Amino acid sequence: MKIIMLGAPGAGKGTQAKKIADKYQIPHISTGDIFRANIKEGTELGKKAKSYMDQGLLVPDELTLELIMDRFQNPDCANGYVLDGFPRTIPQAEALTAALEKNGETIDYAINVEVPDENIVTRMSGRRACLACGATYHVVYAPTKTEGVCDRCGEKLVLRDDDKPETVKKRLDVYHSQTQPLIDYYTKQGKLVEVDGTQNVDAVFDAIVKILGA
Ligand code: ADP
Ligand code: ADP
Ligand code: ZN
């Protein structure tokens, strides 16, 4: 199964993608997590990506595509994957379609997690991230068992640099101008499905499972 998660920053793509990956036994591929891991390790790619990410801008398509096409070569992708945060622009979506077509493949679903902008800033300011394993929490909506510590791996949680309200606003602008057009793109391909992302985490997941099948 090949799935794309669409939705504004903070809509809950990562949260749902992790649950999908667990249930359907496919890898969760988050370009944001890969960039953050590279920044943490101080790689060349990380250095290049950081300057864009800190401003709330997208990393250029060329860099992003190189990274994701490389990731697809990993044998764990043989049974599909859930993509979280990729594609984010029309050229990225076109490159993905072309790469799949070469092997006679297509994605199965593009799941749009719908959350209005008004809800996003609250979600982001309460988000806490684990840079070690990629888990995300929320101080109110998805708290950890011990404050500030990742339930999954025990690392210390951080408030992401780009989750400050000013940067979130910029990211929402970028989302509307560069990523939202993908909704049309996947509607035309007959792949788009929508879920109401304002429900609680489990209710959103139930809606997704109804679509994907148990
Ligand atoms: P969120 O979880 O809020 O949607 P991500 O972790 O997916 O954020 O992405 C964080 C940042 O990483 C983005 O704001 C952007 O700078 C960069 N990024 C992630 N994925 C992509 C992509 N597919 N294309 C370009 N930039 C990306
Ligand atoms: P995205 O990957 O789309 O940027 P995340 O999955 O990281 O979004 O979620 C953003 C923030 O909102 C996190 O703090 C997360 O714990 C919280 N969150 C995710 N889904 C929900 C939900 N359905 N209701 C309330 N809060 C949520
Ligand atoms: Zn962790």
Short mmCIF file of C-alpha atoms and ligand atoms in Angstrom, two decimals:
data_model
loop_
_atom_site.label_atom_id
_atom_site.label_comp_id
_atom_site.label_asym_id
_atom_site.label_seq_id
_atom_site.Cartn_x
_atom_site.Cartn_y
_atom_site.Cartn_z
CA MET A 1 0.00 0.00 0.00
CA LYS A 2 1.33 3.42 -0.99
CA ILE A 3 -0.16 6.36 0.86
CA ILE A 4 0.43 10.10 0.85
CA MET A 5 -0.57 12.28 3.80
CA LEU A 6 -1.71 15.76 2.79
CA GLY A 7 -2.69 18.61 5.07
CA ALA A 8 -1.47 21.85 6.62
CA PRO A 9 1.51 21.89 8.98
CA GLY A 10 0.14 20.62 12.30
CA ALA A 11 -2.93 18.93 10.81
CA GLY A 12 -1.84 15.65 12.36
CA LYS A 13 -0.16 13.99 9.34
CA GLY A 14 2.75 12.64 11.38
CA THR A 15 0.54 11.40 14.20
CA GLN A 16 -1.71 9.49 11.80
CA ALA A 17 1.14 8.31 9.56
CA LYS A 18 2.77 6.57 12.55
CA LYS A 19 -0.48 4.77 13.36
CA ILE A 20 -0.94 3.73 9.73
CA ALA A 21 2.65 2.46 9.57
CA ASP A 22 2.13 0.34 12.71
CA LYS A 23 -1.19 -1.13 11.63
CA TYR A 24 -0.34 -1.87 8.00
CA GLN A 25 3.33 -2.73 8.58
CA ILE A 26 4.75 -0.24 6.10
CA PRO A 27 7.50 2.33 6.72
CA HIS A 28 6.60 5.89 7.74
CA ILE A 29 8.70 8.23 5.62
CA SER A 30 8.80 11.83 6.81
CA THR A 31 10.99 14.21 4.83
CA GLY A 32 10.88 16.64 7.77
CA ASP A 33 12.25 13.93 10.10
CA ILE A 34 14.99 13.06 7.61
CA PHE A 35 15.99 16.73 7.33
CA ARG A 36 15.97 17.12 11.13
CA ALA A 37 18.10 13.99 11.56
CA ASN A 38 20.60 15.46 9.06
CA ILE A 39 20.65 18.77 10.92
CA LYS A 40 21.30 16.96 14.19
CA GLU A 41 24.17 15.01 12.62
CA GLY A 42 25.57 18.16 11.00
CA THR A 43 25.62 16.75 7.44
CA GLU A 44 25.98 18.94 4.31
CA LEU A 45 22.34 18.24 3.46
CA GLY A 46 21.34 19.26 6.98
CA LYS A 47 23.22 22.54 6.73
CA LYS A 48 21.56 23.39 3.43
CA ALA A 49 18.08 22.40 4.62
CA LYS A 50 18.26 24.25 7.94
CA SER A 51 18.47 27.72 6.43
CA TYR A 52 15.17 27.17 4.61
CA MET A 53 13.40 25.36 7.43
CA ASP A 54 14.20 28.03 10.02
CA GLN A 55 12.52 30.61 7.81
CA GLY A 56 9.42 28.48 7.34
CA LEU A 57 10.28 28.03 3.65
CA LEU A 58 10.39 24.79 1.70
CA VAL A 59 13.70 23.13 1.00
CA PRO A 60 14.31 23.31 -2.79
CA ASP A 61 12.74 20.50 -4.84
CA GLU A 62 16.08 19.32 -6.18
CA LEU A 63 17.50 18.56 -2.71
CA THR A 64 14.25 17.03 -1.49
CA LEU A 65 13.85 14.79 -4.53
CA GLU A 66 17.41 13.52 -4.31
CA LEU A 67 16.80 12.53 -0.71
CA ILE A 68 13.45 10.83 -1.23
CA MET A 69 14.42 8.92 -4.38
CA ASP A 70 17.37 7.57 -2.44
CA ARG A 71 15.07 6.57 0.43
CA PHE A 72 12.80 4.63 -1.97
CA GLN A 73 15.77 2.37 -2.83
CA ASN A 74 15.70 0.95 0.68
CA PRO A 75 14.33 -2.63 0.63
CA ASP A 76 11.77 -1.76 3.33
CA CYS A 77 9.81 0.12 0.63
CA ALA A 78 9.00 -3.11 -1.25
CA ASN A 79 5.50 -3.37 0.24
CA GLY A 80 4.73 0.33 0.08
CA TYR A 81 5.01 3.23 2.51
CA VAL A 82 3.19 6.13 4.05
CA LEU A 83 4.65 9.45 2.94
CA ASP A 84 4.38 12.30 5.44
CA GLY A 85 5.39 15.75 4.23
CA PHE A 86 6.22 14.65 0.70
CA PRO A 87 5.21 15.65 -1.94
CA ARG A 88 4.76 19.28 -0.99
CA THR A 89 4.89 20.97 -4.41
CA ILE A 90 3.50 20.15 -7.86
CA PRO A 91 6.98 19.41 -9.29
CA GLN A 92 7.58 16.97 -6.40
CA ALA A 93 4.24 15.25 -7.08
CA GLU A 94 5.01 15.03 -10.80
CA ALA A 95 8.43 13.54 -10.06
CA LEU A 96 6.83 10.95 -7.78
CA THR A 97 4.19 10.03 -10.37
CA ALA A 98 6.90 9.65 -13.03
CA ALA A 99 9.15 7.53 -10.80
CA LEU A 100 6.27 5.19 -9.97
CA GLU A 101 5.05 5.00 -13.57
CA LYS A 102 8.46 3.70 -14.63
CA ASN A 103 7.66 0.55 -12.64
CA GLY A 104 4.00 0.47 -13.66
CA GLU A 105 2.93 1.63 -10.18
CA THR A 106 0.72 4.35 -8.70
CA ILE A 107 -0.06 5.50 -5.19
CA ASP A 108 -3.23 4.08 -3.64
CA TYR A 109 -4.53 7.05 -1.65
CA ALA A 110 -3.71 10.67 -0.92
CA ILE A 111 -5.35 11.31 2.45
CA ASN A 112 -6.15 14.96 3.10
CA VAL A 113 -6.34 15.67 6.82
CA GLU A 114 -8.48 18.78 7.03
CA VAL A 115 -7.92 21.27 9.85
CA PRO A 116 -8.76 24.99 9.54
CA ASP A 117 -5.92 27.53 9.99
CA GLU A 118 -7.47 28.85 13.23
CA ASN A 119 -6.75 25.54 14.98
CA ILE A 120 -3.22 25.21 13.70
CA VAL A 121 -1.38 27.79 15.79
CA THR A 122 -2.67 26.29 19.08
CA ARG A 123 -1.66 22.85 17.94
CA MET A 124 1.83 23.95 16.97
CA SER A 125 2.61 25.93 20.10
CA GLY A 126 1.74 22.86 22.19
CA ARG A 127 3.60 20.42 19.98
CA ARG A 128 6.63 18.70 21.50
CA ALA A 129 8.90 16.64 19.29
CA CYS A 130 11.37 13.84 19.84
CA LEU A 131 14.28 14.40 17.49
CA ALA A 132 15.60 10.90 18.22
CA CYS A 133 12.63 8.78 17.07
CA GLY A 134 10.35 11.31 15.34
CA ALA A 135 7.44 10.94 17.77
CA THR A 136 5.30 14.04 18.35
CA TYR A 137 3.19 14.91 21.35
CA HIS A 138 0.99 17.77 22.49
CA VAL A 139 1.06 19.26 25.98
CA VAL A 140 -2.75 19.15 26.15
CA TYR A 141 -4.04 16.82 23.41
CA ALA A 142 -1.39 14.11 23.42
CA PRO A 143 0.65 14.38 26.64
CA THR A 144 3.56 12.07 27.50
CA LYS A 145 3.54 9.87 30.60
CA THR A 146 6.47 11.84 32.06
CA GLU A 147 6.58 15.53 31.17
CA GLY A 148 9.23 16.39 28.60
CA VAL A 149 10.34 12.79 27.98
CA CYS A 150 9.53 10.65 24.92
CA ASP A 151 7.25 7.67 25.77
CA ARG A 152 8.74 5.62 22.96
CA CYS A 153 12.48 6.09 23.41
CA GLY A 154 13.11 8.11 26.59
CA GLU A 155 14.84 11.08 24.87
CA LYS A 156 14.21 14.67 25.95
CA LEU A 157 11.47 16.43 23.95
CA VAL A 158 11.94 19.82 22.27
CA LEU A 159 9.79 22.63 20.97
CA ARG A 160 10.81 22.80 17.31
CA ASP A 161 12.49 26.06 16.21
CA ASP A 162 9.99 26.36 13.37
CA ASP A 163 6.92 25.95 15.62
CA LYS A 164 7.14 29.53 16.91
CA PRO A 165 3.93 31.44 16.02
CA GLU A 166 5.66 33.80 13.48
CA THR A 167 7.20 30.88 11.62
CA VAL A 168 3.98 28.88 11.75
CA LYS A 169 2.19 31.76 10.04
CA LYS A 170 4.79 31.76 7.26
CA ARG A 171 4.51 27.98 6.90
CA LEU A 172 0.74 28.27 6.55
CA ASP A 173 1.20 30.83 3.74
CA VAL A 174 3.67 28.50 2.05
CA TYR A 175 1.23 25.61 2.50
CA HIS A 176 -1.62 27.50 0.84
CA SER A 177 0.45 28.70 -2.09
CA GLN A 178 2.66 25.67 -2.80
CA THR A 179 1.11 22.54 -1.25
CA GLN A 180 -2.65 23.02 -1.37
CA PRO A 181 -2.65 22.71 -5.19
CA LEU A 182 -1.82 19.02 -4.63
CA ILE A 183 -5.39 18.49 -3.49
CA ASP A 184 -6.53 19.24 -7.04
CA TYR A 185 -3.70 17.21 -8.50
CA TYR A 186 -4.68 14.05 -6.61
CA THR A 187 -8.40 14.67 -7.08
CA LYS A 188 -7.77 14.60 -10.83
CA GLN A 189 -5.85 11.34 -10.42
CA GLY A 190 -8.86 9.93 -8.54
CA LYS A 191 -6.72 9.26 -5.47
CA LEU A 192 -7.88 11.93 -3.02
CA VAL A 193 -9.78 11.02 0.14
CA GLU A 194 -10.61 13.43 2.97
CA VAL A 195 -10.84 13.07 6.73
CA ASP A 196 -11.94 15.62 9.32
CA GLY A 197 -8.73 16.32 11.26
CA THR A 198 -10.43 18.33 14.01
CA GLN A 199 -11.69 15.16 15.68
CA ASN A 200 -9.58 13.49 18.36
CA VAL A 201 -6.61 11.36 17.27
CA ASP A 202 -8.44 8.02 17.56
CA ALA A 203 -11.52 9.25 15.69
CA VAL A 204 -9.35 10.53 12.83
CA PHE A 205 -7.58 7.18 12.70
CA ASP A 206 -10.91 5.27 12.67
CA ALA A 207 -11.98 7.35 9.66
CA ILE A 208 -8.71 6.49 7.90
CA VAL A 209 -9.05 2.77 8.63
CA LYS A 210 -12.57 2.84 7.17
CA ILE A 211 -11.04 4.10 3.94
CA LEU A 212 -7.98 1.83 3.83
CA GLY A 213 -9.77 -1.29 5.03
CA ALA A 214 -9.03 -3.29 8.17
P1 ADP B 1 5.06 19.62 9.62
O1 ADP B 1 5.12 18.36 10.48
O2 ADP B 1 4.76 20.79 10.43
O3 ADP B 1 4.18 19.50 8.44
P2 ADP B 1 7.58 18.80 8.51
O4 ADP B 1 8.30 18.14 9.61
O5 ADP B 1 6.90 17.93 7.52
O6 ADP B 1 6.55 19.84 9.12
O7 ADP B 1 8.55 19.76 7.72
C1 ADP B 1 9.34 20.72 8.39
C2 ADP B 1 10.08 21.56 7.35
O8 ADP B 1 10.94 20.71 6.58
C3 ADP B 1 9.20 22.26 6.32
O9 ADP B 1 8.69 23.49 6.80
C4 ADP B 1 10.18 22.42 5.16
O10 ADP B 1 11.08 23.48 5.40
C5 ADP B 1 10.98 21.13 5.22
N1 ADP B 1 10.37 20.08 4.37
C6 ADP B 1 9.85 18.90 4.78
N2 ADP B 1 9.39 18.18 3.74
C7 ADP B 1 9.62 18.93 2.62
C8 ADP B 1 9.37 18.76 1.22
N3 ADP B 1 8.75 17.65 0.75
N4 ADP B 1 9.77 19.74 0.39
C9 ADP B 1 10.38 20.83 0.84
N5 ADP B 1 10.63 21.08 2.13
C10 ADP B 1 10.27 20.14 3.02
P1 ADP B 2 1.85 17.36 11.16
O1 ADP B 2 2.72 16.16 10.97
O2 ADP B 2 0.71 17.43 10.20
O3 ADP B 2 2.62 18.63 11.22
P2 ADP B 2 1.53 16.39 13.92
O4 ADP B 2 1.09 14.98 13.78
O5 ADP B 2 2.93 16.63 14.32
O6 ADP B 2 1.16 17.22 12.59
O7 ADP B 2 0.55 17.11 14.95
C1 ADP B 2 0.70 18.49 15.29
C2 ADP B 2 0.39 18.67 16.80
O8 ADP B 2 -1.00 18.45 17.03
C3 ADP B 2 1.12 17.67 17.71
O9 ADP B 2 1.41 18.33 18.91
C4 ADP B 2 0.12 16.55 17.90
O10 ADP B 2 0.33 15.87 19.13
C5 ADP B 2 -1.20 17.30 17.89
N1 ADP B 2 -2.31 16.53 17.28
C6 ADP B 2 -2.24 15.65 16.22
N2 ADP B 2 -3.47 15.17 15.94
C7 ADP B 2 -4.34 15.77 16.78
C8 ADP B 2 -5.77 15.69 16.97
N3 ADP B 2 -6.55 14.91 16.19
N4 ADP B 2 -6.31 16.46 17.93
C9 ADP B 2 -5.53 17.26 18.71
N5 ADP B 2 -4.20 17.38 18.60
C10 ADP B 2 -3.60 16.65 17.65
ZN ZN B 3 11.50 9.33 20.92
#
